[in-house]
Coordinates of C-alpha atoms in Angstrom, one line a residue:
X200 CA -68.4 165.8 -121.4
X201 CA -64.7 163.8 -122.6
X202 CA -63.5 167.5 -121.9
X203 CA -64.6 167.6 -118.2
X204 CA -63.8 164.0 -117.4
X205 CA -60.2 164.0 -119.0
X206 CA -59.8 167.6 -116.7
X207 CA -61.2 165.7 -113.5
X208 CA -59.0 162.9 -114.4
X209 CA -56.1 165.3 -114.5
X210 CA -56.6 166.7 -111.4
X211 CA -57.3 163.5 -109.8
X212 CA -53.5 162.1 -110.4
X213 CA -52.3 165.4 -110.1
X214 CA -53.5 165.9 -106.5
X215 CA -52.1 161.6 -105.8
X216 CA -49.0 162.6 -107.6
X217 CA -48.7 165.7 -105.0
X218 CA -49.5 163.3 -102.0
X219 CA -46.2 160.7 -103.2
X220 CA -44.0 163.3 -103.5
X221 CA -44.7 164.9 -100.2
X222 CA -44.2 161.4 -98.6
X223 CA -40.6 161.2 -100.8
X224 CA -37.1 161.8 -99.4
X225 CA -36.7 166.0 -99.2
X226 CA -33.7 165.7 -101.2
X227 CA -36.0 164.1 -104.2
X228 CA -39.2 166.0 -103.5
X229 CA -37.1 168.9 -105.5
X230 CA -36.6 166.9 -108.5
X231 CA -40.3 165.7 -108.6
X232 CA -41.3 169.0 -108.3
X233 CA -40.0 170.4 -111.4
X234 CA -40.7 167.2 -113.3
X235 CA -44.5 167.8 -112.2
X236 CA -44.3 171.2 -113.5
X237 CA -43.3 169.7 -116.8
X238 CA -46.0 167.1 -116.7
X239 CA -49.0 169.4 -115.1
X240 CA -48.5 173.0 -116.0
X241 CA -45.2 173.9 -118.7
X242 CA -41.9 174.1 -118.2
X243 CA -40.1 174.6 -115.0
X244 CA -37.7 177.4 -116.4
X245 CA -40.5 179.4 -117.2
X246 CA -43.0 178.4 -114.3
X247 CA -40.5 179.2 -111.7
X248 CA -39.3 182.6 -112.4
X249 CA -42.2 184.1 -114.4
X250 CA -44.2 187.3 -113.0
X251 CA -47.8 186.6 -112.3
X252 CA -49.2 188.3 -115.0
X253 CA -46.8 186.5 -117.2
X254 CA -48.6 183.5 -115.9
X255 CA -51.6 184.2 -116.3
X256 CA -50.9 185.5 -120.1
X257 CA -49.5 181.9 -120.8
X258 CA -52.9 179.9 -119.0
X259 CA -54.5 181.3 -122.7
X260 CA -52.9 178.3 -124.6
X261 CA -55.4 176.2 -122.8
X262 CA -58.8 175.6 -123.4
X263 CA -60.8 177.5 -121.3
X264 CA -62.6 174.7 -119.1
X265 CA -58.4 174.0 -118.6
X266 CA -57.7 177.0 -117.0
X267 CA -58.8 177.0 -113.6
X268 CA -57.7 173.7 -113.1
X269 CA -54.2 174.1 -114.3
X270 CA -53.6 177.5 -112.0
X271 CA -54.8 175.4 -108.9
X272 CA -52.3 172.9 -109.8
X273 CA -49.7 175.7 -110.4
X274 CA -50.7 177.6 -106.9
X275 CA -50.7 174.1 -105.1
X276 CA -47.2 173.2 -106.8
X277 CA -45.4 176.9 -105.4
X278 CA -47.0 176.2 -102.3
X279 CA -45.0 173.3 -101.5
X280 CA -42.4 174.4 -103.6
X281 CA -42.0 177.3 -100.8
X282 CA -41.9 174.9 -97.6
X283 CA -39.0 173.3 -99.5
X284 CA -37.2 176.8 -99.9
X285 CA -35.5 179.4 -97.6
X286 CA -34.4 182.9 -98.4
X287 CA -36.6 185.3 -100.2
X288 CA -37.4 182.5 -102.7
X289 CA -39.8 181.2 -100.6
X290 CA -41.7 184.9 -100.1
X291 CA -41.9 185.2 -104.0
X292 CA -43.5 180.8 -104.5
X293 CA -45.8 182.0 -101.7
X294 CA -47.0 185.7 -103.2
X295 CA -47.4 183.5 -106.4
X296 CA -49.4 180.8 -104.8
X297 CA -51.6 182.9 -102.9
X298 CA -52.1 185.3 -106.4
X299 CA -53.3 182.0 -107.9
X300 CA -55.2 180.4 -105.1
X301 CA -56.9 183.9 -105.1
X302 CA -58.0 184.1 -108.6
X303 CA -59.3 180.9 -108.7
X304 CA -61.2 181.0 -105.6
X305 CA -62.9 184.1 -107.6
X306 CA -63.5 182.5 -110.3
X307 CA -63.9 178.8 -109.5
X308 CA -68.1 178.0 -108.5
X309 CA -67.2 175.5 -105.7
X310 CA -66.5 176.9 -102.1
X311 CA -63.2 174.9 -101.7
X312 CA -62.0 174.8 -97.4
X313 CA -58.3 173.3 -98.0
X314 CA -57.9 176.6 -100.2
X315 CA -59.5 178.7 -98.1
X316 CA -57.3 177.3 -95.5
X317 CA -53.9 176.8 -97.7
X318 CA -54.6 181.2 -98.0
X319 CA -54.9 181.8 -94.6
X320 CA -51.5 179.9 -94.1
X321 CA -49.8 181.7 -96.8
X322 CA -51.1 184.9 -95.6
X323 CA -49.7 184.1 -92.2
X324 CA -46.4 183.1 -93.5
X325 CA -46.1 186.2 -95.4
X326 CA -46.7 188.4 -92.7
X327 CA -44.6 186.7 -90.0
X328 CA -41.9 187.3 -92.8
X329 CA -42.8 191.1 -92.9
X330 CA -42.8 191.6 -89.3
X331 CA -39.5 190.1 -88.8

């Protein structure tokens, strides 16, 4: 029960972190970003430029009630990661986020529509950027 409280706590002031940075200055939202990677998830080095099964390989050091949880805070945090990036990084933070939103959708027992939806906006962005 301390387990599952402490995890919704987590994700309660992860998701109010994630709303004061998007109200932030662009030219700090960067900066938050990789500091809430360090906070929420690991480090930023590693976070940013790992493969997806690399990712997924490193989720094991948490407890398994953790681990859903923690990729839904990484897939939330490439997501807006990639509206802050141009170039071809933004096609790799927004394959990553929509890998991760996937697998927790499968895995996760709540039907969750702002993921759902946050999907079907990455998918849409992805395939603008193939048909271009």
């Amino acid at each position: 029960m301390l387990q599952r409280d402490y995890i919704m706590r987590l994700v309660r002031e992860f998701a109010e972190a994630l709303e004061l940075l998007l109200k932030k200055d662009v030219r700090k939202q960067q900066a938050e970003i990789q500091r809430m990677y360090d906070q929420y998830v690991g480090p930023y080095a590693f976070y940013h430029t790992a493969a997806v099964a690399d990712i997924m390989e490193s989720m094991e050091q948490w407890d398994e009630r953790e681990r859903l949880p923690r990729l839904e805070m990484l897939a939330e945090l490439y997501y807006v990661e990639a509206g802050l990036t141009v170039g071809p990084g933004r096609s790799l933070l927004l394959e990553k986020a929509w890998a991760l939103f996937d697998f927790v959708d499968r895995h996760d027992r709540t039907f969750d529509m702002a993921r759902l939806s946050k999907m079907s906006d990455i998918k849409k962005q992805l395939d603008n950027k193939s048909s271009i």
